[in-house]
CSV table of C-alpha atoms in Angstrom, one decimal:
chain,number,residue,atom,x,y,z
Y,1,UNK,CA,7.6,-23.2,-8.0
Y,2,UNK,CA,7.0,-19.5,-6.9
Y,3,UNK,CA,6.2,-18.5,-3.3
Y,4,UNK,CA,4.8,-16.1,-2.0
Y,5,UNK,CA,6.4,-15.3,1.6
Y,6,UNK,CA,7.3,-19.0,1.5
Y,7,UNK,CA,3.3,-20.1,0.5
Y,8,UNK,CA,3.3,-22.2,-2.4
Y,9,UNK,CA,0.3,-21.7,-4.6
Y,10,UNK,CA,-0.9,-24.4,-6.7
Y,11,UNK,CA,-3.4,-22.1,-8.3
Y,12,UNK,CA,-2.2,-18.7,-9.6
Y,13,UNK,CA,-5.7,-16.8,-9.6
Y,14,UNK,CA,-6.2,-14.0,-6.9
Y,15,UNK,CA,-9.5,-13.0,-6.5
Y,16,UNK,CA,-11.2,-9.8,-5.5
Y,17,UNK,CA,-14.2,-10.5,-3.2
Y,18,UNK,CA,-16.0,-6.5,-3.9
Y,19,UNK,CA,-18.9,-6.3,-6.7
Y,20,UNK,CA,-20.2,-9.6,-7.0
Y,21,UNK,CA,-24.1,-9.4,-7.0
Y,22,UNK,CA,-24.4,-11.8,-3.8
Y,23,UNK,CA,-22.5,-13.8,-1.4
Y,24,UNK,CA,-23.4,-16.9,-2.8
Y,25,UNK,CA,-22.4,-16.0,-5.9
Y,26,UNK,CA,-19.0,-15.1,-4.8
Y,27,UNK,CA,-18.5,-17.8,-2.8
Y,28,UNK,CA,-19.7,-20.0,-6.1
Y,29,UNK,CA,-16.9,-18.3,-7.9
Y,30,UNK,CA,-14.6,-19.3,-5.5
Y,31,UNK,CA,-14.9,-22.5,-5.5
Y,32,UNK,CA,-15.8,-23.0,-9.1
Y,33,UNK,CA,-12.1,-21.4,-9.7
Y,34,UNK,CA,-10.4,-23.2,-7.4
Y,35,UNK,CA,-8.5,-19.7,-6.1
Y,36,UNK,CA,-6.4,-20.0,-2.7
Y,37,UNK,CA,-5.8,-16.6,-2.1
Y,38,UNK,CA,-9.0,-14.1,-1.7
Y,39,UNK,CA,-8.1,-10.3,-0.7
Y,40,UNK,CA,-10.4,-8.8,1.6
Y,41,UNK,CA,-10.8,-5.1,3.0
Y,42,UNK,CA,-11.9,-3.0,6.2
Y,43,UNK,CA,-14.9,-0.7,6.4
Y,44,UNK,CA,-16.9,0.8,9.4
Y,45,UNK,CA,-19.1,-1.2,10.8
Y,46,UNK,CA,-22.6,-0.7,12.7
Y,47,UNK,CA,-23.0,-2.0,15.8
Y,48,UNK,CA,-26.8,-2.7,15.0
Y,49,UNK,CA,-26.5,-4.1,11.3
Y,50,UNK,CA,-23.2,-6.1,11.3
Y,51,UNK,CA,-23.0,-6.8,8.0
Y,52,UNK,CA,-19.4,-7.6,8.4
Y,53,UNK,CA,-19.6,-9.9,10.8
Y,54,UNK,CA,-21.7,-12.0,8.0
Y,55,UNK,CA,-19.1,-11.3,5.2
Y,56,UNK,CA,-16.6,-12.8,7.7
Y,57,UNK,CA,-18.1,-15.5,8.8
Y,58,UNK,CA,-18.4,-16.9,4.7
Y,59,UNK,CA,-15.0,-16.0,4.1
Y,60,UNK,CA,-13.5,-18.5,6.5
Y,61,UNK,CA,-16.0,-21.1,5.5
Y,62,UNK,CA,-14.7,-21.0,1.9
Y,63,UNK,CA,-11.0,-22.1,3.6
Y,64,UNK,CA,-9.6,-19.8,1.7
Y,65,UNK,CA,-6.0,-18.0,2.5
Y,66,UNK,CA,-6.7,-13.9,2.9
Y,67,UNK,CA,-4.5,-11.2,1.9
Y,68,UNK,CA,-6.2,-7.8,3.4
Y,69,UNK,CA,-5.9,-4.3,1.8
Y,70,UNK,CA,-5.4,-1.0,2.4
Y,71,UNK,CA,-7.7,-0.3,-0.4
Y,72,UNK,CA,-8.7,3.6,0.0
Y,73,UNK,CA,-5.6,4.9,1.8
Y,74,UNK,CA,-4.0,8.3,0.7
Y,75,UNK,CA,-1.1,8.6,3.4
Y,76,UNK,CA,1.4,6.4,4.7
Y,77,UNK,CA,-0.4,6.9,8.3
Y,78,UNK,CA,-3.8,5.6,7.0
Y,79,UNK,CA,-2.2,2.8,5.0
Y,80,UNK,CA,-0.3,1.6,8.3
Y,81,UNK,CA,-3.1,2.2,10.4
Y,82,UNK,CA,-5.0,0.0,8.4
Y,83,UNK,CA,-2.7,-2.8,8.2
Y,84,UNK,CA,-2.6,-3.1,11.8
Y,85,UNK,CA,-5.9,-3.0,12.4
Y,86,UNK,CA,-6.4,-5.7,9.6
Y,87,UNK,CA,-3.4,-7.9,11.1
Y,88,UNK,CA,-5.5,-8.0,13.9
Y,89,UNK,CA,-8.8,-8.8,12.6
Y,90,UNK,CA,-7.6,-11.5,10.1
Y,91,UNK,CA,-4.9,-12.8,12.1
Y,92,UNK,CA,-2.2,-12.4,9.1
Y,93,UNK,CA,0.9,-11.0,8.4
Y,94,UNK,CA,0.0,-10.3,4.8
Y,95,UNK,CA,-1.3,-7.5,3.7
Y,96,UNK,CA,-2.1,-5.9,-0.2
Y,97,UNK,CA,-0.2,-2.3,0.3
Y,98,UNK,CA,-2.2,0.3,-1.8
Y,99,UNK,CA,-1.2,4.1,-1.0
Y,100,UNK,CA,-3.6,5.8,-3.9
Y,101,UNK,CA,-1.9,8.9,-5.5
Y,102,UNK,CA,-4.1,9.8,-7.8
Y,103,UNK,CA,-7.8,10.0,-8.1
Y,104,UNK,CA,-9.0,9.3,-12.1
Y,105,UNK,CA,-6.3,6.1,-12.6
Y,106,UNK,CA,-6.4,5.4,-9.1
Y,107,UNK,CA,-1.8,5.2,-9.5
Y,108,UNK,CA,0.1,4.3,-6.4
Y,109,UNK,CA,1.7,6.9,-4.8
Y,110,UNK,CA,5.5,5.2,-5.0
Y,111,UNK,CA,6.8,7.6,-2.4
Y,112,UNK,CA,4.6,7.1,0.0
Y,113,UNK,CA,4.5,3.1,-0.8
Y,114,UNK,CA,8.0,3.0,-0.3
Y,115,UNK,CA,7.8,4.5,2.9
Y,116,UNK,CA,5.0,2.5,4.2
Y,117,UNK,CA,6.4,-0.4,3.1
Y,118,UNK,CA,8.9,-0.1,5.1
Y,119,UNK,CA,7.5,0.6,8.3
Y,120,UNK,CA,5.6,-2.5,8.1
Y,121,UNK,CA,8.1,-4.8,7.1
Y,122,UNK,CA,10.0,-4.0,9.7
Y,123,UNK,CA,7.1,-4.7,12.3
Y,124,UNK,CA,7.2,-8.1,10.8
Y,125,UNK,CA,4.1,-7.9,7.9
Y,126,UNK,CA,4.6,-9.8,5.0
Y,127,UNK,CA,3.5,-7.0,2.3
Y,128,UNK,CA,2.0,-6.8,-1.1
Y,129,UNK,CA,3.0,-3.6,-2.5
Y,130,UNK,CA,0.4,-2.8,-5.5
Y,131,UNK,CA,2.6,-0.5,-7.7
Y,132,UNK,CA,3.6,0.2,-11.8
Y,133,UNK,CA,5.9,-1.2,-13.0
Y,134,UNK,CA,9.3,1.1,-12.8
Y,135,UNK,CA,11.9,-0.3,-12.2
Y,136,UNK,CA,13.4,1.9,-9.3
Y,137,UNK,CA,10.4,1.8,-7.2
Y,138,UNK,CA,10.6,-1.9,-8.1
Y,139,UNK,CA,14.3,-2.0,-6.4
Y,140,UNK,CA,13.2,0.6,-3.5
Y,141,UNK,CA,10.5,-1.9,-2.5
Y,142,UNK,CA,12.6,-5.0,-2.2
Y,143,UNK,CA,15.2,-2.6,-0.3
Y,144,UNK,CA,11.9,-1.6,2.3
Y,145,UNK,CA,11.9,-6.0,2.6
Y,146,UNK,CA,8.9,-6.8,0.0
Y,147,UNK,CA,9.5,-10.2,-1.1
Y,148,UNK,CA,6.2,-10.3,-3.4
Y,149,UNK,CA,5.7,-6.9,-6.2
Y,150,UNK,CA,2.4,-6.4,-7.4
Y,151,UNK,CA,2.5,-4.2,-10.8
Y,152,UNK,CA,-0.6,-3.1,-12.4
Y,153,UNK,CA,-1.5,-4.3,-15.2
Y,154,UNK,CA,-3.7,-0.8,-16.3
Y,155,UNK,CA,-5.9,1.2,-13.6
Y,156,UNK,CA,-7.7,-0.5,-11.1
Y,157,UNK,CA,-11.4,-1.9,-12.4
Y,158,UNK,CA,-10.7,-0.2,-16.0
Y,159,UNK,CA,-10.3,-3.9,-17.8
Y,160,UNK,CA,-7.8,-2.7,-20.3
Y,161,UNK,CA,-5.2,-5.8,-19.9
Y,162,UNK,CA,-1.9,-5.0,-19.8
Y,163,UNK,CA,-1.3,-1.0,-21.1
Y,164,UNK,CA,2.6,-1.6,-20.7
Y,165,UNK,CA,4.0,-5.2,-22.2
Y,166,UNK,CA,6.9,-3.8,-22.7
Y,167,UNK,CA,7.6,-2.0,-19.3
Y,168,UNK,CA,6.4,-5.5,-17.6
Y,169,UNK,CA,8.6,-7.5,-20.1
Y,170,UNK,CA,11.5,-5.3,-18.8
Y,171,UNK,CA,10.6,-6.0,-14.9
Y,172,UNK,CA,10.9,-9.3,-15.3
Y,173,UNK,CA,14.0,-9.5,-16.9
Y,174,UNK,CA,15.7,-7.2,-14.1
Y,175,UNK,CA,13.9,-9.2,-11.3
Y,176,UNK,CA,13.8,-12.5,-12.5
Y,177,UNK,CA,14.3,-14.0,-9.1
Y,178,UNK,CA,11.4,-12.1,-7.6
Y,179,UNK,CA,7.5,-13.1,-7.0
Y,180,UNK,CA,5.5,-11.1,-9.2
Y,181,UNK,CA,2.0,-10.5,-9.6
Y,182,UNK,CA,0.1,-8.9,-12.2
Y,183,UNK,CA,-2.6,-6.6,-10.0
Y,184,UNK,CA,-5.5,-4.8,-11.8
Y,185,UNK,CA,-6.4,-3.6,-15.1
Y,186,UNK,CA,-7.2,-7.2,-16.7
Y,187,UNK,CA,-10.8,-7.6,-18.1
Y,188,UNK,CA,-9.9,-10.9,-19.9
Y,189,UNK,CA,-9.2,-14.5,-19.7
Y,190,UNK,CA,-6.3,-13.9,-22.3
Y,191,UNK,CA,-4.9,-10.9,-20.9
Y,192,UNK,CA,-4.2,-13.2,-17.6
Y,193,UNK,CA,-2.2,-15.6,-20.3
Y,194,UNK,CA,-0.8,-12.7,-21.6
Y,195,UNK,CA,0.9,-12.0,-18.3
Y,196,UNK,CA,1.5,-15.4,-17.3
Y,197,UNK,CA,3.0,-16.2,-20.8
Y,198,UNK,CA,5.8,-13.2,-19.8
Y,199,UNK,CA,6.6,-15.1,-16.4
Y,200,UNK,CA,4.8,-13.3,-13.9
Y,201,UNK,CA,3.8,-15.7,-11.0
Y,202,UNK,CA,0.1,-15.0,-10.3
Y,203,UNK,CA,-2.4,-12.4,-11.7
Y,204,UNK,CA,-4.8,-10.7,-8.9
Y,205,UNK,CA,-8.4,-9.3,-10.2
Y,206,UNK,CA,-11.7,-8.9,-9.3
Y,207,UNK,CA,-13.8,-7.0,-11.5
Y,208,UNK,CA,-13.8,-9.0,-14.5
Y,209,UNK,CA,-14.9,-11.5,-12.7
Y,210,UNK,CA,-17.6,-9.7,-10.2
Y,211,UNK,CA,-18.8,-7.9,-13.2
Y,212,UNK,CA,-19.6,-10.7,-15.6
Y,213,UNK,CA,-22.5,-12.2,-16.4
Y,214,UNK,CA,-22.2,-15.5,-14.8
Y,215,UNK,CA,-19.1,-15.0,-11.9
Y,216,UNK,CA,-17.8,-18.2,-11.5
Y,217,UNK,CA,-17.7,-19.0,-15.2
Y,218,UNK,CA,-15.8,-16.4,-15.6
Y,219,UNK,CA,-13.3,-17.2,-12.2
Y,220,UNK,CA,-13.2,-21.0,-13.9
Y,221,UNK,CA,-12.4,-19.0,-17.6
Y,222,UNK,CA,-9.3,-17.2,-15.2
Y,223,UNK,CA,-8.5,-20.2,-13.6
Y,224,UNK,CA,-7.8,-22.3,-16.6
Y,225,UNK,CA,-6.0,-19.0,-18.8
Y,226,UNK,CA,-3.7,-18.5,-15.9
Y,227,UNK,CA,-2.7,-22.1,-15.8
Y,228,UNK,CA,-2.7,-22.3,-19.3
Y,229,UNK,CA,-0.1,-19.2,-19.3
Y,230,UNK,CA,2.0,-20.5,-16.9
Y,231,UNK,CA,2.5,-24.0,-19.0
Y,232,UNK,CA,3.1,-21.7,-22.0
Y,233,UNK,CA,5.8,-19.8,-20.1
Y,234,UNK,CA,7.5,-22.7,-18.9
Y,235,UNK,CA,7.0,-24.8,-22.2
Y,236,UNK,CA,9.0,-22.2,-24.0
Y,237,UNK,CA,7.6,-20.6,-26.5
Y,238,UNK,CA,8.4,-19.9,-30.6
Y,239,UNK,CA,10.5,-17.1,-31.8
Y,240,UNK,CA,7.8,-15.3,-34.1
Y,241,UNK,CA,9.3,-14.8,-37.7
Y,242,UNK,CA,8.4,-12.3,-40.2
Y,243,UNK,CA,7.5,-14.5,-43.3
Y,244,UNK,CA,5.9,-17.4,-43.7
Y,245,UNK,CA,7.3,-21.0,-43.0
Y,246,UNK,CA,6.0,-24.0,-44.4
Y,247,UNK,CA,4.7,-26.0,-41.3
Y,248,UNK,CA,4.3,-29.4,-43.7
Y,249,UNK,CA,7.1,-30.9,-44.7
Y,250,UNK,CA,8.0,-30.0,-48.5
Y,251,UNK,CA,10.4,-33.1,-49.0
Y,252,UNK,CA,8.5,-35.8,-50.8
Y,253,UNK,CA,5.2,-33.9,-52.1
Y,254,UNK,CA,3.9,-35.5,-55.3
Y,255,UNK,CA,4.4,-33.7,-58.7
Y,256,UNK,CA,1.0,-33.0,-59.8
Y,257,UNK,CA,1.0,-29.9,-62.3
X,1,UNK,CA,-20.3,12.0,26.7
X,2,UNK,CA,-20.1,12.9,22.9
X,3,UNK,CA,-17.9,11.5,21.1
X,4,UNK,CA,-17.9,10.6,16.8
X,5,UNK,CA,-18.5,7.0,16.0
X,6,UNK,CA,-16.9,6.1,12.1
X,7,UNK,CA,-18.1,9.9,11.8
X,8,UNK,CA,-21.0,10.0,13.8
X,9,UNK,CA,-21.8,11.8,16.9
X,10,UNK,CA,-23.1,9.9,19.4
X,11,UNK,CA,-23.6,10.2,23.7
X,12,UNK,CA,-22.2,7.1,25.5
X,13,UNK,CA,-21.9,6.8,29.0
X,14,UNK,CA,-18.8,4.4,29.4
X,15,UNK,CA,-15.1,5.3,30.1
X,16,UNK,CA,-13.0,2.9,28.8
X,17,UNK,CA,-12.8,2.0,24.6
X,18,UNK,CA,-13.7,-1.7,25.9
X,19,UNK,CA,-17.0,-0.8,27.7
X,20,UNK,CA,-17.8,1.5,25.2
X,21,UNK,CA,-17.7,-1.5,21.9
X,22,UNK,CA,-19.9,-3.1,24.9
X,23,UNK,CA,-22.5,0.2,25.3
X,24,UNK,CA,-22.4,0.1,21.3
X,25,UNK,CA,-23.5,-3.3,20.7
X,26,UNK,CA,-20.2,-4.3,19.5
X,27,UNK,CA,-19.5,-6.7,22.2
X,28,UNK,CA,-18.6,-9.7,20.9
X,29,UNK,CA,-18.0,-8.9,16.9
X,30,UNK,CA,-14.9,-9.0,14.8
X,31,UNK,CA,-13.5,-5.6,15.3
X,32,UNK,CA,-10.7,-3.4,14.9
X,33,UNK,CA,-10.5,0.1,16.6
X,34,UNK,CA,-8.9,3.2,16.5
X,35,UNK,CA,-8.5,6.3,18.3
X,36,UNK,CA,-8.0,9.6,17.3
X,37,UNK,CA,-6.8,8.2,14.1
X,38,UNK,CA,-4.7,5.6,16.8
X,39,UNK,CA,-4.9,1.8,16.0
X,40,UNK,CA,-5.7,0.4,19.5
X,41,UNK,CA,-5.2,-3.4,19.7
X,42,UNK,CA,-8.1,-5.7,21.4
X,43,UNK,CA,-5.3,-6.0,24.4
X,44,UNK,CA,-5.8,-2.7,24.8
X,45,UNK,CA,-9.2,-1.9,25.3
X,46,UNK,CA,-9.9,-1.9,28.6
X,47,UNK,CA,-7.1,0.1,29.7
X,48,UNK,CA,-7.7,3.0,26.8
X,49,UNK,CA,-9.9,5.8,28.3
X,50,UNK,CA,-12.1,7.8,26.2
X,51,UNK,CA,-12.5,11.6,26.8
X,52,UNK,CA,-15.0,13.9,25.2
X,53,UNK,CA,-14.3,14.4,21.8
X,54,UNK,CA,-12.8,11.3,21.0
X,55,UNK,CA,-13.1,10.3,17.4
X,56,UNK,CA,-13.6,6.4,17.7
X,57,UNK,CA,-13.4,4.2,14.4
X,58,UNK,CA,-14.7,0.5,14.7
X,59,UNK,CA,-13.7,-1.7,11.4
X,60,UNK,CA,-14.9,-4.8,10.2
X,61,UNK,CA,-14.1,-7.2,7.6
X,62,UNK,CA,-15.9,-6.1,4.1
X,63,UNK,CA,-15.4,-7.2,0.4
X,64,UNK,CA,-12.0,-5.8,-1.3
X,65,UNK,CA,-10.2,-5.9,-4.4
């Protein structure tokens, strides 16, 4: 069993809360799927309108576990900023480190992850670092004290499943020791088994599931592909073989021509 | 004085970050503040003057991915 900072997750689905068409929708899709973790953001809020305060307020009520994010941040100073201001609101050490580099994919700006990751590690947060999947940066993270690395699968919200099996294949070989979660990119139930069916230990989303027709149809779909993944992983699965092999036993079939 | 609110310029009359949530109708909400691009923790607030000019950011829990 994975953990993640020492939390054990029975189920492996991270969900966005952003984009849903209501509250009570989201909060249906959380609880249809069954999800522990939700991640959660800061914005400004009016003193007159607290809309927030609202959001808040259903969030604990789900009993849910929340990992914040720096969602938006460009700089190491905003990113920190941010994660201090969100240790304080939702009363957590963990916290989902984006540091955007770059605007149309929305990549992580490694050096400036690195960095940050750092910094708050060593003022005791537990952190998420959203990043690709290279392998140095990989290293450089776990250096900073990440415990948990959170490749993308393709760019944020783009529902493209996983753009580099290959590249991810490869992390988890070098790190196979390490908690890793597939973060952003995946439209699809059977992407999620895809990246559960390499290893990885949880997939985060939130779009495919905000965006669907029916939410928490879709959560429950993720829910049960993720598990589903994760019994194929550890189940073991066939060496694929170019030709054909007869699945029926030939010994003993009747002579008939 | 004028100060900017989450990019907003506004006229308050208190002094101190914690009166001024108060004078701003953020009394007793889930907040997070900073000043001047400064996070200033809740134990904080009372003590932290505000001066003309101060850029104030108040935060609150939203939806995220």
């Amino acid at each position: 069993m994975s953990r993640f900072y020492g939390v054990e997750l029975t189920n492996r689905l991270m969900l966005g809360t952003a984009q849903y068409p209501s509250p009570v929708i989201l909060a249906d899709a959380v609880k249809r799927s069954g999800v522990e973790v939700v991640t959660v953001s800061l914005r400004r809020e009016s003193g007159t309108e607290k809309s927030g305060q609202d959001f808040w307020r259903m969030i604990r009520d789900l009993g849910v576990r929340v990992l914040p994010n720096t969602a938006g941040c460009h700089s190491v100073k905003e990113a920190v900023t941010t994660a201090h201001m969100a240790r304080e609101i939702f009363n957590t050490r963990w916290i989902k480190l984006e540091v955007i580099g770059e605007e149309d994919t929305l990549q992580p700006n490694v050096f400036e992850l690195v960095e940050a990751a750092r910094i708050l590690s060593d003022d005791g947060f537990q952190v998420f670092p959203y990043t690709t999947e290279d392998l140095v940066v990989t290293g450089r993270l776990l250096d900073a004290g990440c415990e948990v690395i959170m490749p993308w699968g393709a760019p944020i919200g783009s529902g493209q499943g996983l753009n580099n099996v290959t590249g991810l294949k490869t992390l988890r070989a070098h790190f196979p020791d390490v908690p890793l979660v597939v973060d952003a990119g995946i439209g699809l139930p059977s992407q999620a088994a895809q990246s559960m069916e390499l290893g990885f230990d949880a997939v985060l989303l939130n779009t495919a599931v905000a965006r669907a027709g029916d939410p928490a149809l879709m959560a429950e779909a993720f829910s049960r592909a993720i598990k589903a993944g994760k019994q194929a992983y550890e189940a073991g699965a066939m060496e694929p073989r170019d030709m054909a092999a007869p699945s029926t036993p030939v010994m003993g079939k009747a002579f008939l021509s | 004085m004028h100060i900017t609110l989450n990019g907003e310029a506004i006229e308050i009359t208190a002094q101190t970050l914690f009166d001024a949530l108060v004078e701003l109708g953020y009394g007793d909400m889930a907040v997070a503040t900073a000043v001047n691009g400064r996070f200033v923790p809740i134990t904080l607030r009372s003590t932290t003057n505000l001066k003309p000019g101060d850029t104030l950011e108040v935060l609150a829990p939203m939806q995220g991915g």
